[in-house]
Backbone as ProteinMPNN parsed JSONL, in Angstrom:
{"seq_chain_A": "XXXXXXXXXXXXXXXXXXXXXXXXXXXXXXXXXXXXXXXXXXXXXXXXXXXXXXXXXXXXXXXXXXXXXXXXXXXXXXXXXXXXXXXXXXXXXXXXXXXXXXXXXXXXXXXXXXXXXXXXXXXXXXXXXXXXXXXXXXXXXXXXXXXXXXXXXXXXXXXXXXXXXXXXXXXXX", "coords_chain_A": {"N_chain_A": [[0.829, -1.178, 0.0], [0.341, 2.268, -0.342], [1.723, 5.222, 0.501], [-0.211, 7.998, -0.527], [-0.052, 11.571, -2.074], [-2.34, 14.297, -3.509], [-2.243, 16.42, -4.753], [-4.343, 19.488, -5.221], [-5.554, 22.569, -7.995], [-8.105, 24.121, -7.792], [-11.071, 25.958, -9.249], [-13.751, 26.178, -9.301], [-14.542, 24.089, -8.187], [-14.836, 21.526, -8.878], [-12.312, 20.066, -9.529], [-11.819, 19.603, -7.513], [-13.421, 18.059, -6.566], [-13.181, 15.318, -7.757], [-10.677, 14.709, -6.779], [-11.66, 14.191, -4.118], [-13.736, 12.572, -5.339], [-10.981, 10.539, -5.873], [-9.866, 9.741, -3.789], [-11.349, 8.393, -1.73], [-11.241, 6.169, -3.281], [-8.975, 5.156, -3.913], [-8.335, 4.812, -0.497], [-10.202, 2.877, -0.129], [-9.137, 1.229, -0.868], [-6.594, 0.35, 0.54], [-4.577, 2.295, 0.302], [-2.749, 4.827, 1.833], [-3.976, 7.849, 2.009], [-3.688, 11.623, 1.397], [-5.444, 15.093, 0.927], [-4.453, 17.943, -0.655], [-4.364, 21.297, -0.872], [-3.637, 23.541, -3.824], [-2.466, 26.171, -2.749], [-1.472, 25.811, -0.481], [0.705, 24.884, -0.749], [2.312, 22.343, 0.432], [4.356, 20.021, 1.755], [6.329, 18.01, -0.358], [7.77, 15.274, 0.897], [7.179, 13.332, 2.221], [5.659, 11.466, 1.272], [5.149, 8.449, -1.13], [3.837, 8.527, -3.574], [2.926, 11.288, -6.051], [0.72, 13.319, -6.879], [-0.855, 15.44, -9.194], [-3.7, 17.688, -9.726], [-5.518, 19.908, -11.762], [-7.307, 22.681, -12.961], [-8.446, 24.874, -15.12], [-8.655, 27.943, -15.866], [-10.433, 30.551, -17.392], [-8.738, 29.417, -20.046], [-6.129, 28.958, -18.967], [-3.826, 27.015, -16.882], [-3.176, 27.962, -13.375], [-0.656, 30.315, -12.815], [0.358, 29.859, -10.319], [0.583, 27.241, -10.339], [2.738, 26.547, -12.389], [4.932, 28.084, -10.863], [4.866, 25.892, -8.278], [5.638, 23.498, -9.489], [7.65, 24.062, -10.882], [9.231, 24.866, -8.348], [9.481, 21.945, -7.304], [10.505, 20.499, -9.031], [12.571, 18.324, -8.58], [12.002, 16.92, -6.47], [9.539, 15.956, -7.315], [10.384, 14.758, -9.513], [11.715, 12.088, -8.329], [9.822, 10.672, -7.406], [7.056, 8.454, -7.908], [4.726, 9.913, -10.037], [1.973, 12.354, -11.095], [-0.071, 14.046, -13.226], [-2.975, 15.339, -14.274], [-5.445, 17.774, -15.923], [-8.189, 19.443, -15.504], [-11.238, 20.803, -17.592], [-13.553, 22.639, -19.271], [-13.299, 22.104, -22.159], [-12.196, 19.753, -22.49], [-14.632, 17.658, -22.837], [-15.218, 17.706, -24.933], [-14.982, 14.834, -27.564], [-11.941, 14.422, -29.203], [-10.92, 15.993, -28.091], [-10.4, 15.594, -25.465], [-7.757, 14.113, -24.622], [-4.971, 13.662, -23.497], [-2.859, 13.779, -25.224], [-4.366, 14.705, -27.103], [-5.229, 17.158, -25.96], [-5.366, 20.796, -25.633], [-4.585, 22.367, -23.058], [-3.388, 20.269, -21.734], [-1.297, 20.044, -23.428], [-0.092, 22.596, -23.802], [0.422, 23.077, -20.749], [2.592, 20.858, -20.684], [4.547, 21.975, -22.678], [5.23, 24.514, -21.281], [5.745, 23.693, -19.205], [8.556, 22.888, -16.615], [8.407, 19.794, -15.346], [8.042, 16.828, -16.337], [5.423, 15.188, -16.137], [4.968, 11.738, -15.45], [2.151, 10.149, -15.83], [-0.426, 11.122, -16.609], [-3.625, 12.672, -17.584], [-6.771, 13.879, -18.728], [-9.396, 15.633, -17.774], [-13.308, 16.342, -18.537], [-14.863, 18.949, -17.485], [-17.068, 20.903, -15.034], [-20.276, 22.82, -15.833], [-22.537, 24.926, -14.461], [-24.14, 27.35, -15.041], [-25.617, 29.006, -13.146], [-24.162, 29.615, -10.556], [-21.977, 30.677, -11.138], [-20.006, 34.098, -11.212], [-21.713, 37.304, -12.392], [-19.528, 38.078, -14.437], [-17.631, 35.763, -15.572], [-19.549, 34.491, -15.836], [-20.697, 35.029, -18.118], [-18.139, 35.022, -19.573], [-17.633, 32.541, -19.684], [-20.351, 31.446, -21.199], [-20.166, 32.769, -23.828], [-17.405, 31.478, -24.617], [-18.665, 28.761, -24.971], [-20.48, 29.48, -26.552], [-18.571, 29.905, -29.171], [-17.244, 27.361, -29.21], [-19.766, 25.584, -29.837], [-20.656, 24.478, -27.543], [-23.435, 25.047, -24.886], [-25.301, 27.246, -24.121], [-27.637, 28.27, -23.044], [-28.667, 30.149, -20.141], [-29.164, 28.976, -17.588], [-27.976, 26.212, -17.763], [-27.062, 23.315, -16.417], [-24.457, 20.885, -16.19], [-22.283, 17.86, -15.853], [-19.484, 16.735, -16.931], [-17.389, 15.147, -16.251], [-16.039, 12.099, -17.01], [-16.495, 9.554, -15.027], [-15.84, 6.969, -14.686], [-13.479, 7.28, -16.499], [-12.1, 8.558, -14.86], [-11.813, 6.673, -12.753], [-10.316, 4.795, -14.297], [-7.805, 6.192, -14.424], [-7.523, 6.343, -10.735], [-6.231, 3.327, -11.244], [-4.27, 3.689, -12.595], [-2.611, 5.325, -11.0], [-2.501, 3.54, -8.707], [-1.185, 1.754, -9.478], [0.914, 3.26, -10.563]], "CA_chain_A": [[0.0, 0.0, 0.0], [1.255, 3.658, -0.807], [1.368, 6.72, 1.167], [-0.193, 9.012, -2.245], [-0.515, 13.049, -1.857], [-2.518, 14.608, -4.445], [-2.731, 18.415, -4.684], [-5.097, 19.911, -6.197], [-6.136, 23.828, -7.671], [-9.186, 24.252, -8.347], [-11.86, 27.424, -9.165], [-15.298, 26.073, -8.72], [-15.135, 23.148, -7.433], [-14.92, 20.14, -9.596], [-10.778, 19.553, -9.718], [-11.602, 19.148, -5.788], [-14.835, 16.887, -6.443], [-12.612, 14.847, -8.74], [-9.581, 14.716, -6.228], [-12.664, 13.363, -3.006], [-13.568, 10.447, -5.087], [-9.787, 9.026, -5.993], [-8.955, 9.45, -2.236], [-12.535, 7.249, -1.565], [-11.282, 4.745, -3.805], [-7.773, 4.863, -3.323], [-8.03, 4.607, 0.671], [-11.267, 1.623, 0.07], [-8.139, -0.216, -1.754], [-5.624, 0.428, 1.38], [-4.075, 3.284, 0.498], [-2.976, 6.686, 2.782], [-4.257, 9.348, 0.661], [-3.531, 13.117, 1.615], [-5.769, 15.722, -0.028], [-3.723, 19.611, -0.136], [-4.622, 22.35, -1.968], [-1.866, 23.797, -3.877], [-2.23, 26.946, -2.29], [-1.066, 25.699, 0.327], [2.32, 24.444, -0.796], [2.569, 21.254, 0.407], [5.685, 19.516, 1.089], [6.391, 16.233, -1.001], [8.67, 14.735, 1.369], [6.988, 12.209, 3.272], [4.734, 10.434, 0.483], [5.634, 7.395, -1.848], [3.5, 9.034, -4.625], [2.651, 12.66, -5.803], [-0.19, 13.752, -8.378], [-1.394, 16.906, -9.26], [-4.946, 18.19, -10.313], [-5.339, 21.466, -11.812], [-8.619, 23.365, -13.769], [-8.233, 25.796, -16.404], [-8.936, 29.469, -15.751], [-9.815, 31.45, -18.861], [-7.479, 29.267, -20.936], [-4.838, 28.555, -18.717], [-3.371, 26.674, -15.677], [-2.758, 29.395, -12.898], [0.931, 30.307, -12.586], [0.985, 29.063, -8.667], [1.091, 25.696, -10.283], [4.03, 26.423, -12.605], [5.809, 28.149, -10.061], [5.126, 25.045, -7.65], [6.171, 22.73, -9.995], [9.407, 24.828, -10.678], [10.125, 25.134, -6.95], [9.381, 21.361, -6.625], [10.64, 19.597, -9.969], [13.292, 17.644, -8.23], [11.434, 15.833, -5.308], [8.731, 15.336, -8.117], [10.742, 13.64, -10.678], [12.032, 11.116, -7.343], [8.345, 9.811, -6.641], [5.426, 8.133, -8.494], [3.788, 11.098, -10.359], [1.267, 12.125, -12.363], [-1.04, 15.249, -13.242], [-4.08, 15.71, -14.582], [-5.86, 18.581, -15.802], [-10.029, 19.792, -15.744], [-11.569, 21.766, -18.16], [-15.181, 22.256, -20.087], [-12.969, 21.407, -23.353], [-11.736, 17.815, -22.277], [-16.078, 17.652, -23.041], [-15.154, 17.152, -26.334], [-14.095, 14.135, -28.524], [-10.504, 14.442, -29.942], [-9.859, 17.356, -27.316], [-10.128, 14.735, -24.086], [-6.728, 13.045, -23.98], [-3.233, 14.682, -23.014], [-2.081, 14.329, -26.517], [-5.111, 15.954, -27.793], [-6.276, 18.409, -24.999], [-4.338, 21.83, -26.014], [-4.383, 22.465, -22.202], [-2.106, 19.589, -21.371], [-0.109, 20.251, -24.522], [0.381, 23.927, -23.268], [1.291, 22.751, -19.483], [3.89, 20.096, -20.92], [5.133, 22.728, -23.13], [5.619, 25.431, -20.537], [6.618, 23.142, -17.099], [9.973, 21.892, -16.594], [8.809, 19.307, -15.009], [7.427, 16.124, -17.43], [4.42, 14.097, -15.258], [4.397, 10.344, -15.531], [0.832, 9.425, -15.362], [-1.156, 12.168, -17.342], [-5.239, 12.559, -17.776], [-7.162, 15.202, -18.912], [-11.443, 15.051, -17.3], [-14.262, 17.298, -18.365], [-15.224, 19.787, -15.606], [-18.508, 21.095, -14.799], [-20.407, 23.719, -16.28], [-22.907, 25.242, -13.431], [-23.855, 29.034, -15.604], [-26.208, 29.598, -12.339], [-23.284, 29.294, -9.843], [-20.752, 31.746, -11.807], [-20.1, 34.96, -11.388], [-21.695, 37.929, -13.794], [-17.901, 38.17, -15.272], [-17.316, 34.212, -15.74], [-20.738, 33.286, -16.561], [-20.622, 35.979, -19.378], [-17.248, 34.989, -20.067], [-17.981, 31.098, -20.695], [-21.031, 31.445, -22.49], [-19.122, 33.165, -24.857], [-16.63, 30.592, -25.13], [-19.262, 27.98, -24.78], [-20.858, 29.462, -27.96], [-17.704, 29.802, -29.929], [-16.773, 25.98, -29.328], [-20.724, 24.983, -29.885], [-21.485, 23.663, -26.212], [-24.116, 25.295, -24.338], [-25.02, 28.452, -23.511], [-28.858, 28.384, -21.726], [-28.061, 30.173, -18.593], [-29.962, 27.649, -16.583], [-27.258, 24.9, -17.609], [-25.776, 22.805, -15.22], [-24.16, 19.75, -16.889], [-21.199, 17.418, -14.752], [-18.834, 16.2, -18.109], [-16.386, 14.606, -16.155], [-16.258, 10.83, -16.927], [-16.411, 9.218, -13.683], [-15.087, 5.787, -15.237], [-12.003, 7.566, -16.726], [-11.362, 8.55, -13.349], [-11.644, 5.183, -12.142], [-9.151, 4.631, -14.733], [-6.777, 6.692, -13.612], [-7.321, 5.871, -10.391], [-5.956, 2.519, -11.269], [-2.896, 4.12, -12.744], [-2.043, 5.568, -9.252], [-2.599, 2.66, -7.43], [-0.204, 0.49, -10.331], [2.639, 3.97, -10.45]], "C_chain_A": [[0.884, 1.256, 0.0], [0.66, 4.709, 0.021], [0.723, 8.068, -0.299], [-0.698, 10.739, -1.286], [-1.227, 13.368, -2.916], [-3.35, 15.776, -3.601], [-3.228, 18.756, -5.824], [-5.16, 21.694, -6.42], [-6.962, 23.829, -8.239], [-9.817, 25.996, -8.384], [-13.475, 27.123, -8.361], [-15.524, 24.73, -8.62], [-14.749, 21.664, -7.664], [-13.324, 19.186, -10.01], [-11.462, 18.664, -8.321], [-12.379, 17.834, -5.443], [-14.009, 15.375, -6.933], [-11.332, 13.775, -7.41], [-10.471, 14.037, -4.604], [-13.046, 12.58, -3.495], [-12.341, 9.66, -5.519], [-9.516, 8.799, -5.001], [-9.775, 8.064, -1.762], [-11.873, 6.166, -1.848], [-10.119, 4.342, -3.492], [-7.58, 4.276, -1.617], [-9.353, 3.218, 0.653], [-9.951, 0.834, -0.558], [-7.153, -0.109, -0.57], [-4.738, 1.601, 1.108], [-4.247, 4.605, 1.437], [-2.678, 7.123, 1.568], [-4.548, 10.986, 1.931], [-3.809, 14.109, 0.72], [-5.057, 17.06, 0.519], [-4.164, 20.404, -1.498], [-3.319, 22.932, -2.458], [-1.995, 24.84, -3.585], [-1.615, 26.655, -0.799], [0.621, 25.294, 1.024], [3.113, 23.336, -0.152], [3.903, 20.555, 0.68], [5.314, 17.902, 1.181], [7.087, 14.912, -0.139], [8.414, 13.054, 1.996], [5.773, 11.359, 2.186], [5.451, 9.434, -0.556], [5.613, 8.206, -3.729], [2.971, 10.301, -5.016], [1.723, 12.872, -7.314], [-0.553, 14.863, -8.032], [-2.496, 16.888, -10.362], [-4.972, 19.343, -10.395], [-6.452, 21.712, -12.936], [-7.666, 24.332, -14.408], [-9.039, 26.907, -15.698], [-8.878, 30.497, -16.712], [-8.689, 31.538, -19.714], [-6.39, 28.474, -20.457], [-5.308, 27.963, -17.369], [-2.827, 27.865, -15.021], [-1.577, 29.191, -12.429], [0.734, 30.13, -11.429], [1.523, 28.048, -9.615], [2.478, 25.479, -11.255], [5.195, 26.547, -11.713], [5.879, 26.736, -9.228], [5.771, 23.919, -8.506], [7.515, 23.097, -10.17], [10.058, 24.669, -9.633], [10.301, 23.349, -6.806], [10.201, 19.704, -7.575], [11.526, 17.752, -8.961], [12.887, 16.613, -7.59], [10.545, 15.094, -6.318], [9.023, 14.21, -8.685], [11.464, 12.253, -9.839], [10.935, 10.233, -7.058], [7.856, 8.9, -8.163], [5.355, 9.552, -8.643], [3.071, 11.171, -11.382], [0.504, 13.906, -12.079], [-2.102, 15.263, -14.404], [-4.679, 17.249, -14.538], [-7.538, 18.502, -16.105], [-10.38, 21.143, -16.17], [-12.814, 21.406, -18.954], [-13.834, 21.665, -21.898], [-12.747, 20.151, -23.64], [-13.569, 17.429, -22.729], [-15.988, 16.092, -24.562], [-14.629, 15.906, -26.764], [-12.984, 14.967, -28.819], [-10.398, 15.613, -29.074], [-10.091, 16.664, -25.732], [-8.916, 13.531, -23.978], [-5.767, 14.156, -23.797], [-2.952, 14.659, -24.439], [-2.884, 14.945, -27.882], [-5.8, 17.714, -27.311], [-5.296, 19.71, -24.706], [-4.018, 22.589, -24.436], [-3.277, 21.84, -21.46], [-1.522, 19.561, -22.073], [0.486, 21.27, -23.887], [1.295, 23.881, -22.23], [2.938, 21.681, -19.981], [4.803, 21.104, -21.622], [6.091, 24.258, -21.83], [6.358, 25.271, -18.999], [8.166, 22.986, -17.554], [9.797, 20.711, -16.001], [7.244, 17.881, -15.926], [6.432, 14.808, -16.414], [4.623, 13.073, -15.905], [3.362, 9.577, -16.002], [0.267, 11.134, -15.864], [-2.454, 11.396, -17.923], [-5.746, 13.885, -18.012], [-8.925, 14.795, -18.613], [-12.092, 16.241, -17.848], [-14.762, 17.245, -17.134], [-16.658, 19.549, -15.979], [-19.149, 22.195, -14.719], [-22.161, 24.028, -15.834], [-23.347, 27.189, -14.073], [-24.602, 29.772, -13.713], [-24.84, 29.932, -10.815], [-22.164, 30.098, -10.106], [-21.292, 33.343, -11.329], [-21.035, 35.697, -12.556], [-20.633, 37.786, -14.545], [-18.021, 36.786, -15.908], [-17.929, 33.949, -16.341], [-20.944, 34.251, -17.842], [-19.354, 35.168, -20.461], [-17.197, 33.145, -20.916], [-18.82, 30.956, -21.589], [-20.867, 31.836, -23.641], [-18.037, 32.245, -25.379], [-17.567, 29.241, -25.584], [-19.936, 28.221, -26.77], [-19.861, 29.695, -29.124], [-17.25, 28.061, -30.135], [-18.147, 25.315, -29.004], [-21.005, 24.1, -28.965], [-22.913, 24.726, -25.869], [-24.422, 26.225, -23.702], [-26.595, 28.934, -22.959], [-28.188, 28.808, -20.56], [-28.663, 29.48, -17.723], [-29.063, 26.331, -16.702], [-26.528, 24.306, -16.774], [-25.812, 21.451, -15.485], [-22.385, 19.128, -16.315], [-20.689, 16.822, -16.101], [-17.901, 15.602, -17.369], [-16.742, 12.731, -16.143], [-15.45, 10.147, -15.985], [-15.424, 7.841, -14.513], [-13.729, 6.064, -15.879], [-11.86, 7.913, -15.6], [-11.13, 7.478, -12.856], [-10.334, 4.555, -12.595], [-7.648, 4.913, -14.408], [-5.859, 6.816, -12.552], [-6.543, 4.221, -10.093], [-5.014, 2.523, -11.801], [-2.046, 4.169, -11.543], [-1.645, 4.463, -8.57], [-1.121, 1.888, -8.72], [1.45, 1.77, -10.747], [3.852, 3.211, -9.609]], "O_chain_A": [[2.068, 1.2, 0.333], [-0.525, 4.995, 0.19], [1.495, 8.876, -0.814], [-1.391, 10.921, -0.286], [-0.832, 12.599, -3.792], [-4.193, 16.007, -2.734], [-2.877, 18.535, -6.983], [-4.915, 22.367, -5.419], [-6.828, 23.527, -9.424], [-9.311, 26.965, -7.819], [-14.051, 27.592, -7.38], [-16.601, 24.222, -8.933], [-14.432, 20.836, -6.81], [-13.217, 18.087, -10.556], [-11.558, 17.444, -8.187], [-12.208, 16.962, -4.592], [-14.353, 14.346, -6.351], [-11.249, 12.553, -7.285], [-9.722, 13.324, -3.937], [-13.077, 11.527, -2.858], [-12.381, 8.432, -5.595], [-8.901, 7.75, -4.808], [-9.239, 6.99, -1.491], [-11.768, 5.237, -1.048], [-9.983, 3.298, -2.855], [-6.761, 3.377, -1.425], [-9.3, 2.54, 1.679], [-10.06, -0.39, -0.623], [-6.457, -1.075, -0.884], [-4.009, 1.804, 2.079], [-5.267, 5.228, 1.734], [-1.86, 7.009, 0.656], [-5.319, 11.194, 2.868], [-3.014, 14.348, -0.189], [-5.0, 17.344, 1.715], [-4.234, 20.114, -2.692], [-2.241, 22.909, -1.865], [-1.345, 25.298, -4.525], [-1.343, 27.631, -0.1], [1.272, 25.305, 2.068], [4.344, 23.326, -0.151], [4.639, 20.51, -0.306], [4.703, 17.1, 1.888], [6.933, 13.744, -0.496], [9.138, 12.068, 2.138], [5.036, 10.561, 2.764], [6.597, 9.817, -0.794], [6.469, 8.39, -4.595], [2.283, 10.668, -4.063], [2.055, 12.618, -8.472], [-0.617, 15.316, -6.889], [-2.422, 16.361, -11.473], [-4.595, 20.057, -9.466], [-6.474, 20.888, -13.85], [-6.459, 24.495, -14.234], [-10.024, 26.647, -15.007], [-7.899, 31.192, -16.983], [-7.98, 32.468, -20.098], [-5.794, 27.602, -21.088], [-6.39, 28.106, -16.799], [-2.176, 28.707, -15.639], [-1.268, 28.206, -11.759], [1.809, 30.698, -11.232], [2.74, 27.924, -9.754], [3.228, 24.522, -11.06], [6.129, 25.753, -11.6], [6.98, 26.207, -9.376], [6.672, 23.378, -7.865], [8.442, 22.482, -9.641], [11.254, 24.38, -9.649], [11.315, 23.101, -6.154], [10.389, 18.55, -7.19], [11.105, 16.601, -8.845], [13.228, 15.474, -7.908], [10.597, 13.865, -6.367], [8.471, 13.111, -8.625], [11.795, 11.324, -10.576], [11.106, 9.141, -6.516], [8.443, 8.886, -9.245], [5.737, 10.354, -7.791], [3.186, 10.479, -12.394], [0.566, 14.647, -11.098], [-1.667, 15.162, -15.552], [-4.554, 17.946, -13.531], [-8.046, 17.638, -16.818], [-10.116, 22.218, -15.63], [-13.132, 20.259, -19.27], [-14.042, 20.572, -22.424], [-12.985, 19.535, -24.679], [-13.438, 16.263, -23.104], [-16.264, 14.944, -24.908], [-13.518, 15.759, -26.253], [-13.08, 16.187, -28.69], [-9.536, 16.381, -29.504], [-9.89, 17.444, -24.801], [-9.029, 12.42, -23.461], [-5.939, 15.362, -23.976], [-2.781, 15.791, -24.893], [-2.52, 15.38, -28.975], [-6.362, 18.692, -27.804], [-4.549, 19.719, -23.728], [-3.158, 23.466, -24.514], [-2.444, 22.43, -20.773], [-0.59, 18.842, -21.712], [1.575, 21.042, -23.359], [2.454, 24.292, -22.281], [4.083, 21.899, -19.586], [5.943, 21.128, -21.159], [7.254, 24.659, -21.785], [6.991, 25.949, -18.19], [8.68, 22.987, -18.673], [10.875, 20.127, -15.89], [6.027, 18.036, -16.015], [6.88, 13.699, -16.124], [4.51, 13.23, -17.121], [3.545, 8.478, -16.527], [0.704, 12.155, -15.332], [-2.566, 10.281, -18.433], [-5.215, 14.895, -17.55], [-9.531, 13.864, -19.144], [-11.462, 17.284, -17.667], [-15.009, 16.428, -16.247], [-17.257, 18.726, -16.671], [-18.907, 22.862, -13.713], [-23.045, 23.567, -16.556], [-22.827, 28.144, -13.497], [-24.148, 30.794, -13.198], [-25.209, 30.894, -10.141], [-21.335, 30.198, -9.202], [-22.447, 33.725, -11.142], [-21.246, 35.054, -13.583], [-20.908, 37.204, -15.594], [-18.652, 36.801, -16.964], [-17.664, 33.308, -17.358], [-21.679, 33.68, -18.648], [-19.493, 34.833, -21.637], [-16.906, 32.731, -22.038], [-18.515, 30.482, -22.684], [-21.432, 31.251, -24.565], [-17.79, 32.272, -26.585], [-17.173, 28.656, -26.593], [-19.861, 27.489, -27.758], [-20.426, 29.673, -30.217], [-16.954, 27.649, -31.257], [-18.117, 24.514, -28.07], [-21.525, 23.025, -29.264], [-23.405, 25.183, -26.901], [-23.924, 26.296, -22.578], [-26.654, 30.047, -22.436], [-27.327, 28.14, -19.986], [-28.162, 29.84, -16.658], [-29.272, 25.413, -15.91], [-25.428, 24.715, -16.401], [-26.789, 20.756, -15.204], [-21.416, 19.885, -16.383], [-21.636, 16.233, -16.622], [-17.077, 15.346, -18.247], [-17.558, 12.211, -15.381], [-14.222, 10.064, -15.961], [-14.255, 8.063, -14.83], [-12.866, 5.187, -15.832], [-11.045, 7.104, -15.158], [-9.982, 7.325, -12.438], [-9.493, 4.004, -11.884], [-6.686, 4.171, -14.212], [-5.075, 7.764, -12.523], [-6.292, 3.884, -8.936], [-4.442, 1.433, -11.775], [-1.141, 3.426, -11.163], [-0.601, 4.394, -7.921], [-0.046, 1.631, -8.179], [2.583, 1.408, -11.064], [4.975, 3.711, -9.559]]}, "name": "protein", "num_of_chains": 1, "seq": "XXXXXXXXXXXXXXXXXXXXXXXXXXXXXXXXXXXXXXXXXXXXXXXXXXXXXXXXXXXXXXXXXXXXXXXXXXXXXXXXXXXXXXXXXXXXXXXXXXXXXXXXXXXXXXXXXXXXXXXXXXXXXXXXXXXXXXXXXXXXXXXXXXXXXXXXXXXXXXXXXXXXXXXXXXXXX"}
């Protein structure tokens, strides 16, 4: 059994939702699982294995998590690791894997430090629950990349069974 950490950053919610059921499943299989936010900065020191969950924010991953990865490459590239990112685009066909989802292209492109164990989940798209700013700002994107733009929508895209999957990466890192 494995001591696993997995830090997460999330915006609204659904990295974090994502990151409460691998711990479930992970700790129903014998694993210690430690959930940290990455605002919190975390140290890697004392776990076997280290993953990271991270949402999209108008486009991007938020520079904490480069910087943390920068500050942390070293211990990283010593463990089990992996990262995963959540975004309404992973939704899509041909834009839900790492080597199609221009989000985890971007992050591999811009880290220094090259995850192991890579997943990309559709988030969860909640217009009642957003800000004016946000919920302006997705429906706008939403209708440029032909999803959904009823402001009454509230639709959960993340496929629970690719998580499961994933989960079963972790447990076999």
């Amino acid at each position: 059994m494995s001591n696993i950490l997995i830090i997460y950053s999330t915006v609204h919610g659904q990295t974090r939702k994502i990151c409460d059921y691998m711990e479930e499943k992970l700790t129903a299989a014998g694993d210690t699982v430690t959930l940290a936010p990455l605002q919190d900065k975390p140290d890697l020191s004392g776990f076997d294995k280290v993953f990271i969950g991270a949402s999209i924010r108008h486009g991007k991953h938020r520079p904490e998590l480069y910087q943390f990865v920068a500050d942390n490459k070293e211990v990283l590239d010593s463990k089990a690791n992996g990262f995963f990112s959540v975004s309404l685009v992973a939704r899509k066909p041909g834009k839900n894997t790492p080597d199609t989802n221009m989000y985890m292209q971007a992050f591999l492109k811009q880290s220094e430090w090259q995850p192991k164990v890579l997943e990309v989940f559709g988030g969860n798209l909640d217009y009642q629950y957003y800000g004016p700013m946000d919920r302006n700002i997705i429906r706008f994107i939403m209708w440029i990349t032909k999803g959904p733009t009823d402001p009454n929508t509230k639709v959960e895209y993340t496929d629970w069974a690719k998580v499961d999957n994933y989960v079963a990466q972790i447990q076999s890192a």
